[in-house]
XYZ file of C-alpha atoms in Angstrom:
583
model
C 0.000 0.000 0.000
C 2.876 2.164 1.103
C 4.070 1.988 -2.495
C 0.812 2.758 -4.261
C 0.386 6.002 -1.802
C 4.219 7.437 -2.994
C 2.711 6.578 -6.809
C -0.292 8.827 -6.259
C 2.270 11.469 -4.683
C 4.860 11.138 -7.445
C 1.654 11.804 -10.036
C 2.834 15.289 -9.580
C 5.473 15.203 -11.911
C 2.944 15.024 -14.925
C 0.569 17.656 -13.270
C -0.137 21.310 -12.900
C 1.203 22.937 -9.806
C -2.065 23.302 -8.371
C -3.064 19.262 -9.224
C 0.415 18.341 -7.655
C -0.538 20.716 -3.903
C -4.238 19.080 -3.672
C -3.031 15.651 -4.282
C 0.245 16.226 -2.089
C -1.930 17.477 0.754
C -4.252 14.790 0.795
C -1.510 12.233 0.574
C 0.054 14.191 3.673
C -3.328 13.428 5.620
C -5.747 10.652 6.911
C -9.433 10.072 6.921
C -10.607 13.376 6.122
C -14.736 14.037 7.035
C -16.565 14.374 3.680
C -19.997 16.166 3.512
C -22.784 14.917 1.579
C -23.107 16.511 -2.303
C -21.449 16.249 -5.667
C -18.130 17.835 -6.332
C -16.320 18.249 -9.391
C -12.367 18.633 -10.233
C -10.635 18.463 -13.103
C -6.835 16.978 -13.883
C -5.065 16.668 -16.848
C -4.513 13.605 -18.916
C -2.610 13.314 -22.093
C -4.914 14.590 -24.672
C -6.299 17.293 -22.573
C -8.371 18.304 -19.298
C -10.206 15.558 -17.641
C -13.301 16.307 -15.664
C -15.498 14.309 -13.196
C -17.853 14.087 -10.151
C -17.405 12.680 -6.953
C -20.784 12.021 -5.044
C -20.697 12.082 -1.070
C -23.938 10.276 0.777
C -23.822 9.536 4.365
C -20.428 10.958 4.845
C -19.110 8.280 1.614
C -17.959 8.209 -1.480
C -21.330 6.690 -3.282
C -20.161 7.298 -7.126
C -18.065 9.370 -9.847
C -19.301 10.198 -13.215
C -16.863 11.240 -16.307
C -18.248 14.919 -17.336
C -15.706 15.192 -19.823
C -12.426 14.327 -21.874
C -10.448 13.425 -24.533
C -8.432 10.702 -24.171
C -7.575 7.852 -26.293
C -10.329 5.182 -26.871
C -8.019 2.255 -24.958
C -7.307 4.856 -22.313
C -11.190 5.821 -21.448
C -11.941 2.671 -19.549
C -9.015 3.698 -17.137
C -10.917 7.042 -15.850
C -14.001 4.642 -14.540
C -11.821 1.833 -13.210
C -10.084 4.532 -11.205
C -12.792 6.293 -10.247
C -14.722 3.138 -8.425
C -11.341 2.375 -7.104
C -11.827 5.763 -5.144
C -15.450 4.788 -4.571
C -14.686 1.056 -3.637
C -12.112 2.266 -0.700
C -13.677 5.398 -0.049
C -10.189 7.610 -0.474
C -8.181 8.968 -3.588
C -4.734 7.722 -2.223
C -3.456 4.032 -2.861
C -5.131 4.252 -6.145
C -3.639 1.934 -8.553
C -2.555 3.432 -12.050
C -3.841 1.218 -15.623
C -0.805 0.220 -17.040
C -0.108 1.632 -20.321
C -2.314 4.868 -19.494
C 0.161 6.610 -17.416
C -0.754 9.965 -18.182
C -4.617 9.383 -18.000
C -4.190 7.619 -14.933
C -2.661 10.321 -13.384
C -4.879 12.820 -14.712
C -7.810 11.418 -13.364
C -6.066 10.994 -9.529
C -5.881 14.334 -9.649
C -9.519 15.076 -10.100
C -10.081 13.128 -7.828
C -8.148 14.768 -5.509
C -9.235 18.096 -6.170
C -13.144 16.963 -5.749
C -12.321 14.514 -2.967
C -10.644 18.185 -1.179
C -13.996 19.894 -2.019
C -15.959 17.001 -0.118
C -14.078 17.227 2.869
C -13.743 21.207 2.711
C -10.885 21.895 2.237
C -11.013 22.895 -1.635
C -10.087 26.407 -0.445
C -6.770 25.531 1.265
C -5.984 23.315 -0.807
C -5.545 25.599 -4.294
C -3.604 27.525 -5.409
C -4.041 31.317 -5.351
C -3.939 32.831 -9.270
C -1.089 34.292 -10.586
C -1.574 38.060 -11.614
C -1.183 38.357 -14.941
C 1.532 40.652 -15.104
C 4.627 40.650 -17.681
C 7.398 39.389 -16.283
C 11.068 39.551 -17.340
C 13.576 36.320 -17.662
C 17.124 35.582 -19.078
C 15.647 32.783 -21.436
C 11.972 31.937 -22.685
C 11.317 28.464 -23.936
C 8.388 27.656 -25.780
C 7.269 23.990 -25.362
C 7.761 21.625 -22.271
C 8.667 18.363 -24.217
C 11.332 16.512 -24.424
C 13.757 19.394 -26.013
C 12.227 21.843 -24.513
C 13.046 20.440 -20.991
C 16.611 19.835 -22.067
C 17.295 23.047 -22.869
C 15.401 24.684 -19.405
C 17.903 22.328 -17.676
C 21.009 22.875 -19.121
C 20.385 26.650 -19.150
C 18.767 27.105 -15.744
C 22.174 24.688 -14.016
C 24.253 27.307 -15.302
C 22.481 30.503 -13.719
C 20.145 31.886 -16.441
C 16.753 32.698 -14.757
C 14.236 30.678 -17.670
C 10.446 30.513 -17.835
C 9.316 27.084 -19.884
C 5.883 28.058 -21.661
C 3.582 24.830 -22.645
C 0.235 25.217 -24.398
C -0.712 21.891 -22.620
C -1.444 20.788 -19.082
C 1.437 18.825 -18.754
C 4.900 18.302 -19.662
C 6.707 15.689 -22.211
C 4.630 16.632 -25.672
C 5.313 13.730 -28.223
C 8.369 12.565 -25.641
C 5.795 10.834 -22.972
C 4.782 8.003 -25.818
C 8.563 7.566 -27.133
C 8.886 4.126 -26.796
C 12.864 2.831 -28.728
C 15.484 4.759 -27.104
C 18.283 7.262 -27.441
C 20.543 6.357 -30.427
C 24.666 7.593 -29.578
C 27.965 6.124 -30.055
C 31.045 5.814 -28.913
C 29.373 5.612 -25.474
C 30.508 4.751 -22.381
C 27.072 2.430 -21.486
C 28.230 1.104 -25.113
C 32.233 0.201 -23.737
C 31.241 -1.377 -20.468
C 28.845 -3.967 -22.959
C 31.672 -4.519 -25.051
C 29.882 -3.175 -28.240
C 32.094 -1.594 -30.929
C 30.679 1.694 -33.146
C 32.169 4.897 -34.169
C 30.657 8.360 -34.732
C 30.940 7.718 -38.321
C 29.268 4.816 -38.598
C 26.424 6.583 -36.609
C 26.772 9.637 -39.425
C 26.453 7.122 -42.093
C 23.779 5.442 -40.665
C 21.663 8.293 -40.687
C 22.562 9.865 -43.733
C 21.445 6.467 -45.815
C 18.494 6.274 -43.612
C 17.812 10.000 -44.150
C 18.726 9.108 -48.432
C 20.972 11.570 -47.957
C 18.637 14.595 -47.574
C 20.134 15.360 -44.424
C 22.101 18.032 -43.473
C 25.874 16.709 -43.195
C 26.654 19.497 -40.644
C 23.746 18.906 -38.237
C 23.760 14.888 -38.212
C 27.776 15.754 -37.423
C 26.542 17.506 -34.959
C 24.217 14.822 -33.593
C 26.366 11.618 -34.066
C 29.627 13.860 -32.136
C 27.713 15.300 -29.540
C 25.630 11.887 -28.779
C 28.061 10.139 -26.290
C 28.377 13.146 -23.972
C 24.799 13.975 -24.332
C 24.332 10.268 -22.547
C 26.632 10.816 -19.790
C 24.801 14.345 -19.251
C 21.295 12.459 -19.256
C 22.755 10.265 -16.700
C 24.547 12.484 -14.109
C 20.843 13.871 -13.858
C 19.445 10.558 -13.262
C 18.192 9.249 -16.383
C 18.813 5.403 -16.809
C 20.432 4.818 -19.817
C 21.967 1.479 -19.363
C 20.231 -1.205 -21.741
C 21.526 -0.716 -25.353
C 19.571 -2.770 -27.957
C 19.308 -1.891 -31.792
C 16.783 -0.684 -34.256
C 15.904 -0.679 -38.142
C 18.275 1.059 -40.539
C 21.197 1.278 -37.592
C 24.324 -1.186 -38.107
C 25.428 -1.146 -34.694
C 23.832 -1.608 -31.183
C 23.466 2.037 -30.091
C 19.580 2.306 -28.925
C 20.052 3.588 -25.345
C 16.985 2.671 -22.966
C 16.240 1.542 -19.234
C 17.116 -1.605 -18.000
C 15.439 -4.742 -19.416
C 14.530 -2.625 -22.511
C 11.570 -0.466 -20.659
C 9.601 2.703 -22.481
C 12.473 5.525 -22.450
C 9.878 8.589 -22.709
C 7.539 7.590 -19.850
C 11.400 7.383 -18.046
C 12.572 10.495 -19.235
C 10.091 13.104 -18.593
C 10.221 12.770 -15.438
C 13.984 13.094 -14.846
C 14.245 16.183 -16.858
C 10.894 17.972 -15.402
C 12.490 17.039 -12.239
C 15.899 18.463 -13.275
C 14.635 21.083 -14.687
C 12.486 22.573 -11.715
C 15.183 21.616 -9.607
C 17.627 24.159 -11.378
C 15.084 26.781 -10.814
C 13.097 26.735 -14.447
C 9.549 28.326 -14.138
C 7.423 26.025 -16.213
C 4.037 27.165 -17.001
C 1.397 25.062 -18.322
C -1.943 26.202 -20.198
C 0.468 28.917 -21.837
C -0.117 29.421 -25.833
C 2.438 32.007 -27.352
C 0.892 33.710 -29.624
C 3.649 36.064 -31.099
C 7.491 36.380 -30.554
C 8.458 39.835 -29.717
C 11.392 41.955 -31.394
C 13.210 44.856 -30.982
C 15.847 46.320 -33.379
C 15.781 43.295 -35.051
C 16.468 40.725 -32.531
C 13.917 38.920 -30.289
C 12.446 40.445 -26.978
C 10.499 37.675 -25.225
C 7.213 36.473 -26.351
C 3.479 37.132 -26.067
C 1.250 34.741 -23.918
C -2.414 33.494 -23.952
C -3.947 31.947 -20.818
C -7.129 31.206 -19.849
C -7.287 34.214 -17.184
C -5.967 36.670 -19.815
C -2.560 37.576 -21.900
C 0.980 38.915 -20.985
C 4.625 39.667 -21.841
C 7.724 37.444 -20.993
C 10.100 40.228 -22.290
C 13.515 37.808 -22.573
C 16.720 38.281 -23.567
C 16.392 34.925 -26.013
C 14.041 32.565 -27.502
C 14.389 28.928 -27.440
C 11.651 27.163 -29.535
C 10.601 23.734 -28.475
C 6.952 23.447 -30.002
C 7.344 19.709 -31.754
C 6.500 18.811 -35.186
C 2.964 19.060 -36.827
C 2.072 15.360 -37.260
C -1.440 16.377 -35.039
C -2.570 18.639 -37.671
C -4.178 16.484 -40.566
C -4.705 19.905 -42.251
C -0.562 20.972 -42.521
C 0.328 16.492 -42.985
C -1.639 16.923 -45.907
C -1.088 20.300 -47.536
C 2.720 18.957 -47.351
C 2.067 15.674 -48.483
C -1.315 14.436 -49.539
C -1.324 10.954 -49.928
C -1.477 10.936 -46.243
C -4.826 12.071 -46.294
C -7.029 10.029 -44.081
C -4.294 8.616 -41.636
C -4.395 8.252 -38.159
C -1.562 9.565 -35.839
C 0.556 8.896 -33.108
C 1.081 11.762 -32.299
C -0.718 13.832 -28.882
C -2.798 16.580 -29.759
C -0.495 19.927 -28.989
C 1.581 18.559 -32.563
C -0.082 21.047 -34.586
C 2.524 23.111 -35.810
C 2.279 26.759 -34.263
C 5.782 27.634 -34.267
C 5.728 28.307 -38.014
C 3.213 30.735 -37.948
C 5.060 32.808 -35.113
C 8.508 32.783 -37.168
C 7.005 34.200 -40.385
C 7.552 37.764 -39.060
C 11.583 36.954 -39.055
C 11.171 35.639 -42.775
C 12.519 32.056 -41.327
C 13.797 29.603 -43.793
C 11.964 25.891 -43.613
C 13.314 22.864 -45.232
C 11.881 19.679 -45.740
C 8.205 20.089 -44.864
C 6.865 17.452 -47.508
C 9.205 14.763 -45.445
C 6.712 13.180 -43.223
C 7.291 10.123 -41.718
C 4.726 6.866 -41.152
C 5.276 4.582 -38.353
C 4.584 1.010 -39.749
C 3.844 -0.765 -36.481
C 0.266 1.496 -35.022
C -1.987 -0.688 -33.969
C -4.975 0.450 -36.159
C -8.000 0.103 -33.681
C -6.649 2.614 -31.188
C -3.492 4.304 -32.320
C -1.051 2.653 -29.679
C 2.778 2.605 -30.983
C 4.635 -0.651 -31.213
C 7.982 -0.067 -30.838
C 10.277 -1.628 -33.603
C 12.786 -2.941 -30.605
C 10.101 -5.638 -30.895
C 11.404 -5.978 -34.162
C 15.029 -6.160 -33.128
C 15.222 -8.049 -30.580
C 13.713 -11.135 -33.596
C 9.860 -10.677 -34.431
C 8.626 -11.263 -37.968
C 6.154 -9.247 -39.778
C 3.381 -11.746 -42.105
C 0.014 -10.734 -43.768
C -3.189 -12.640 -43.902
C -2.339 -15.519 -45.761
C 0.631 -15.902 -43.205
C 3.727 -15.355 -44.895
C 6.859 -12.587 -44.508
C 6.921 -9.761 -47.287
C 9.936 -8.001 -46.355
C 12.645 -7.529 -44.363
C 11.482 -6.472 -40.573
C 14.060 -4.031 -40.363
C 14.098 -2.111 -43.160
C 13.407 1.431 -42.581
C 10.364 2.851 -41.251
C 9.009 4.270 -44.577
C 9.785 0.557 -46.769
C 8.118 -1.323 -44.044
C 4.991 1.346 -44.364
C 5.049 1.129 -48.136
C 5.701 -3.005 -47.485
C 2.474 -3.290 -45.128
C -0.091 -1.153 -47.420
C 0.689 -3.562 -50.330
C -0.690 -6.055 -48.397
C -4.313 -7.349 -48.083
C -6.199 -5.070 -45.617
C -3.466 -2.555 -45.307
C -2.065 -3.869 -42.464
C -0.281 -7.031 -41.326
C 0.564 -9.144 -37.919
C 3.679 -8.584 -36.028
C 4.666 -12.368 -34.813
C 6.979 -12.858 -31.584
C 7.562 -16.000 -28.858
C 7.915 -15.473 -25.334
C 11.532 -15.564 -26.030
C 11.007 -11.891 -27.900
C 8.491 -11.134 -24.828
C 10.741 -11.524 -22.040
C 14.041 -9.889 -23.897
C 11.875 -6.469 -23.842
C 10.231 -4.758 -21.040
C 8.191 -2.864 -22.843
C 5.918 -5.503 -24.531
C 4.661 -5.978 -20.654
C 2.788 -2.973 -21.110
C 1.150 -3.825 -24.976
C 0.050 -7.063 -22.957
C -1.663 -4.751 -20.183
C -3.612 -3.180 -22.426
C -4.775 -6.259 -24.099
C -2.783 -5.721 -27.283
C -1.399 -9.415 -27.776
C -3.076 -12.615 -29.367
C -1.228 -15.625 -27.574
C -1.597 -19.498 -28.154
C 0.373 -21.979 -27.618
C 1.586 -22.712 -31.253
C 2.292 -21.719 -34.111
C -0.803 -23.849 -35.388
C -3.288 -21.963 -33.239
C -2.021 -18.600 -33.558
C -3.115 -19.177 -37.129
C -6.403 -20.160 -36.391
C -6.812 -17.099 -34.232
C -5.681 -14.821 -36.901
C -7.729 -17.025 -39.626
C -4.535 -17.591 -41.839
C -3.910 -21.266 -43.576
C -1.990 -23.333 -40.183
C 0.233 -24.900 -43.190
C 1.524 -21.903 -44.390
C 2.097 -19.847 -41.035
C 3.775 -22.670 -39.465
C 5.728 -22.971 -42.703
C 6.871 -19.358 -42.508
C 7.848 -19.647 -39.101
C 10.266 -22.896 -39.651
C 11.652 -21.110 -42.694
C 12.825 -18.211 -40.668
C 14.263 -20.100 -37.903
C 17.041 -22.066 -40.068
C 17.412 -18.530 -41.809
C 18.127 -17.470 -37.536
C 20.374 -20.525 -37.091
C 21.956 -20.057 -40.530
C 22.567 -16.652 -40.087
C 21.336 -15.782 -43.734
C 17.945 -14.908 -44.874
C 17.774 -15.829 -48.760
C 14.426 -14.566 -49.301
C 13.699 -10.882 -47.750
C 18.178 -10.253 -46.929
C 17.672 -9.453 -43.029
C 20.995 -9.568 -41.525
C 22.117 -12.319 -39.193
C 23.124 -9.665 -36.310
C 18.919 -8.824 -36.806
C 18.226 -12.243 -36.055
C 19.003 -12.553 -32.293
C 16.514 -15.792 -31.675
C 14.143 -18.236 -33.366
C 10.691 -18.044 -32.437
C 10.539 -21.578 -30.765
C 9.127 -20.669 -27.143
C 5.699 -20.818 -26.200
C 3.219 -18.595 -26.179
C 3.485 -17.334 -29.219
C 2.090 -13.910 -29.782
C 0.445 -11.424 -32.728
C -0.366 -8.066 -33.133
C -2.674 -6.736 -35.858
C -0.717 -3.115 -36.957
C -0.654 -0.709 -39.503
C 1.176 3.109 -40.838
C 0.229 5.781 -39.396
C 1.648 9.910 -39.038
C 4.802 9.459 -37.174
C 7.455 12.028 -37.568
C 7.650 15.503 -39.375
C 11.304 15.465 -40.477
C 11.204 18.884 -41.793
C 10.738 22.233 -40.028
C 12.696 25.079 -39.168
C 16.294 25.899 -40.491
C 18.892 25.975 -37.994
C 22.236 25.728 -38.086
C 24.925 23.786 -35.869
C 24.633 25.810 -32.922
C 20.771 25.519 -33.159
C 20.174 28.984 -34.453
C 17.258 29.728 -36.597
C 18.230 30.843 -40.243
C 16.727 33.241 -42.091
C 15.581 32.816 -46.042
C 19.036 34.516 -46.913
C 20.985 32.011 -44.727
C 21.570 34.435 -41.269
C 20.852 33.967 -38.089
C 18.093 35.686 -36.354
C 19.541 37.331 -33.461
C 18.375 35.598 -29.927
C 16.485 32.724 -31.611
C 17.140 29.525 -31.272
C 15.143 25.867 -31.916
C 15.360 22.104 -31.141
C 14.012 19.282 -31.740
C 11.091 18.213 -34.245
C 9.948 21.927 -35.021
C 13.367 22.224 -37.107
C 14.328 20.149 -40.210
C 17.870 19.068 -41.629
C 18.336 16.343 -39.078
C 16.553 13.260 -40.501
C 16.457 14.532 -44.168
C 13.795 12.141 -45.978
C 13.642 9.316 -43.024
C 14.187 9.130 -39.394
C 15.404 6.084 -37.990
C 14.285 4.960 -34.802
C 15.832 6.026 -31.726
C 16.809 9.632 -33.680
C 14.393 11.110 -32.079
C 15.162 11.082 -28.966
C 18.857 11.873 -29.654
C 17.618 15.206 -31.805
C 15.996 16.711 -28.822
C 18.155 15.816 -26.205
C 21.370 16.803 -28.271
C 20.078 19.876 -29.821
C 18.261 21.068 -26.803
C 21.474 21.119 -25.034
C 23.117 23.150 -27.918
C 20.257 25.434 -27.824
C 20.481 26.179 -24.277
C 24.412 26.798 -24.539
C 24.009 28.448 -27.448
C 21.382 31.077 -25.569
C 23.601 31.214 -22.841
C 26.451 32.519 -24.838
C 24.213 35.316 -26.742
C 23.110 36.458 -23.489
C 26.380 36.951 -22.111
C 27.231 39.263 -25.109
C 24.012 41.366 -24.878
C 24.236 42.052 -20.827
């Protein structure tokens, strides 16, 4: 129980300051009286605000009712379950979270909380007073709270600079909370201790083939050179980087993770928003910028929208942080529009705003029509499979149960692969052998994700593919494993850890869907914006998937997570050195 209480505590890392008091102070005492009524409180979850009721009768909880949100359609059933686990025990604290809806979960606990505090009275005491809405004045304004964005507070707050973190949603981590692979680097020293030999140049060519050579040269030079240290950084502020396991399109092991393989963004937000606040950044959530301020031609701070009203963070730079655009179906398709009609992975602050707010500067953007599909989405609900999956030895077949290409091509070969099949979408295939090499296919099972028998025989009949064939296709790529050769689809023997021999055997029905938006902003090695004509726009700076350059036409898993962390950190140093010339 002990631990389930310090789980409800810790929700306040994804929360709003005033969520993270009400649910801290009710954690901090016991049996509070509750008076008979309905209360409402609202949290937020990972699309957006959650809302609910909590009815008292005869001094106990007697029922909750969802008033509104807008979560995922696996996630919804996790607001009720946790709701009549309040009303079951009659308290909000020892609540258990749904695996696999993290951020919903702890949305909803803190609705609770704040309507459980209204029952007992102490609703009052236990919020937050407003903010005026004054303009304020700071060293460094970051727009966005995800993954880059967070990087860059932490790195520039540790050395001094007084920075305010601006996030149009209610919580923190953007497209980062759902990142699944890992942190591609090399030359690391998680990467020495295993024994595993790769070079920065190997990395650089890596992702220039992945990227087919659209990439910037200077920028993935940047990435691959700077990825080691960026690690030991990460790490020396807690992050656990210590699993290293491999993904499509990379020749080495180099994808950085938790141990036993575990989700790295549902690790990572944390330890930065953590980090972060702990250097002294001011995030603010429920914060749209609506303009970026100038004066004599270099930025001034930015303009803000709230809720309560608008006001002025006049700063002495700008670090944008905003994420890609893969949310808004309107921009995916005006770029690219045989994407029309896709789904998404992405959470629903990707639309895009940043490149309305540089037009003013007369910003240079490169590669907007590159738009990346993730192969594995599991079409009924728009949950990510990561391709470790893939890499640590599951197959891909269609309906009639055989392979159709090689697992770990790259992401946009694999989508093209899968939509030439029958349905538009295939079965990823994997034994318990995969299951227990990766931590994070615990989670897919959670949420009911997996078909299991045990054999191959069954599986088939599950799926309704011809037992013959399946089993067929399964024996075939086993002696290709034990051969070390695959003559018909060319996988590599390193991308054949295991043969899919253990029981249960398991399937997933997935499918492409908007991934990645590999172009965006021009910057430059030191993560300044460019302008049309090549300069740099004095005091603004940008990381992460709002620029473009880095991936050129394809990302390759585990990039992503290496671009923001990487480029965030430039963009923070980079800040702090135009400061220190403009004092």
């Amino acid at each position: 129980m002990k631990k389930q209480i310090k789980w409800v505590c810790a929700v306040a890392l994804f929360l709003t300051a005033s969520a993270a008091v009400i649910v801290g102070g009710l954690c901090a005492t016991k049996s509070p009286v509750l008076h008979d009524g309905t209360y409402t409180g609202t949290g937020e979850g990972r699309n957006g605000p959650i809302t609910l009721s909590l009815t008292v009768a005869g001094g106990k909880l007697e029922g909750g009712e969802v008033l509104s949100e807008d979560e995922s359609d696996f996630a919804k059933p996790a607001i009720q379950a946790i709701i009549d686990q309040a009303v079951k025990g009659n308290s909000v604290t020892g609540l258990d979270a749904v695996s696999g809806a993290t951020l919903t979960s702890a949305g909803t606990m803190a609705a609770l909380g704040q309507a459980f505090a209204k029952a007992s009275g102490r609703a009052e005491s236990a919020s937050l007073t407003k903010k005026r809405l004054e303009d304020v004045s700071c060293d460094i304004v970051i727009v966005g709270a995800g993954g880059a964005g967070l990087t860059a507070a932490t790195e520039a707050a540790s050395h001094g600079a007084s920075v305010i973190v601006l996030e149009k949603m209610g919580i923190a981590g953007g497209n980062t909370n759902a990142s699944t692979g890992g942190l591609n680097a090399s030359q690391t020293s998680v990467q020495d201790s295993r024994g595993i030999k790769d070079t920065n140049e190997q990395f650089y060519n890596d992702t220039m083939k992945g990227g087919y050579n659209l990439n910037d040269p200077a920028l993935v030079r940047t990435l691959t050179e700077h990825s080691a240290q960026t690690v030991d950084w990460l790490m020396s502020i807690g992050a656990d980087l210590s699993d290293v396991g491999k993904m499509a399109g990379s020749t080495n092991s180099r994808t950085h993770r938790p141990q036993g393989g575990g989700a790295i963004g549902a690790h990572l937000v944390p330890v930065l928003l953590k980090a972060a606040e702990s250097a002294g950044a001011d995030i603010r959530y429920r914060s749209t910028v609506t303009k970026i301020l100038s004066a004599n031609g270099s930025t001034a701070g930015v303009a803000v929208q709230t809720a309560d009203g608008s006001y002025k963070v006049n700063a002495k730079a700008v670090i944008l942080a905003t994420g890609g655009f893969g949310a808004n179906s309107g921009m995916v398709v005006q770029y690219k529009h045989d994407l029309e009609g896709f789904g998404t992975t992405n959470h629903k602050g990707a639309t895009g705003d940043a490149f309305a707010l540089v037009e003013p500067f007369n910003v240079a953007l490169v590669d907007m029509e590159q738009i990346q599909t993730h192969p594995t989405v599991v079409p009924s609900n728009g949950v990510m499979i990561t391709e470790a999956v893939r890499g640590n030895g599951a197959i891909m077949v269609n309906r009639e149960g055989k392979r159709f290409g090689n697992e770990m091509a790259t992401r946009d070969v694999m989508s093209a692969d899968i939509l030439a099949q029958t349905g538009k979408t295939a079965y990823l295939l994997f034994d318990q052998g995969v299951r227990e090499s990766l931590k994070a296919i615990e989670d897919y099972a959670k949420q009911g994700l997996l078909i299991q028998a045990q054999t191959v025989s069954e599986l088939a009949e599950k799926l309704n593919m011809p037992k013959d064939v399946l089993a067929q296709t399964v024996m075939s790529y086993n002696q290709a494993q034990a051969s070390g050769t695959d003559p018909d689809f060319g996988r590599r023997g390193a991308d054949m850890p295991r043969a899919l021999e253990t029981a249960p055997f398991y399937a997933v029905e997935v499918g492409p869907a908007v991934h990645h938006t590999m172009g965006g902003i021009k910057i430059n090695s030191d993560a300044q914006v460019l302008t049309t004509s090549g300069n740099a726009v004095p005091g603004l700076f940008a990381a992460g998937e709002v620029t473009g350059g880095v991936h050129g036409g394809n990302r390759l898993g585990g990039n992503a997570i290496s671009d923001i962390t990487v480029f965030g950190k430039i963009a923070a140093d980079s800040a702090l050195l135009y400061i220190s010339t403009v004092d």
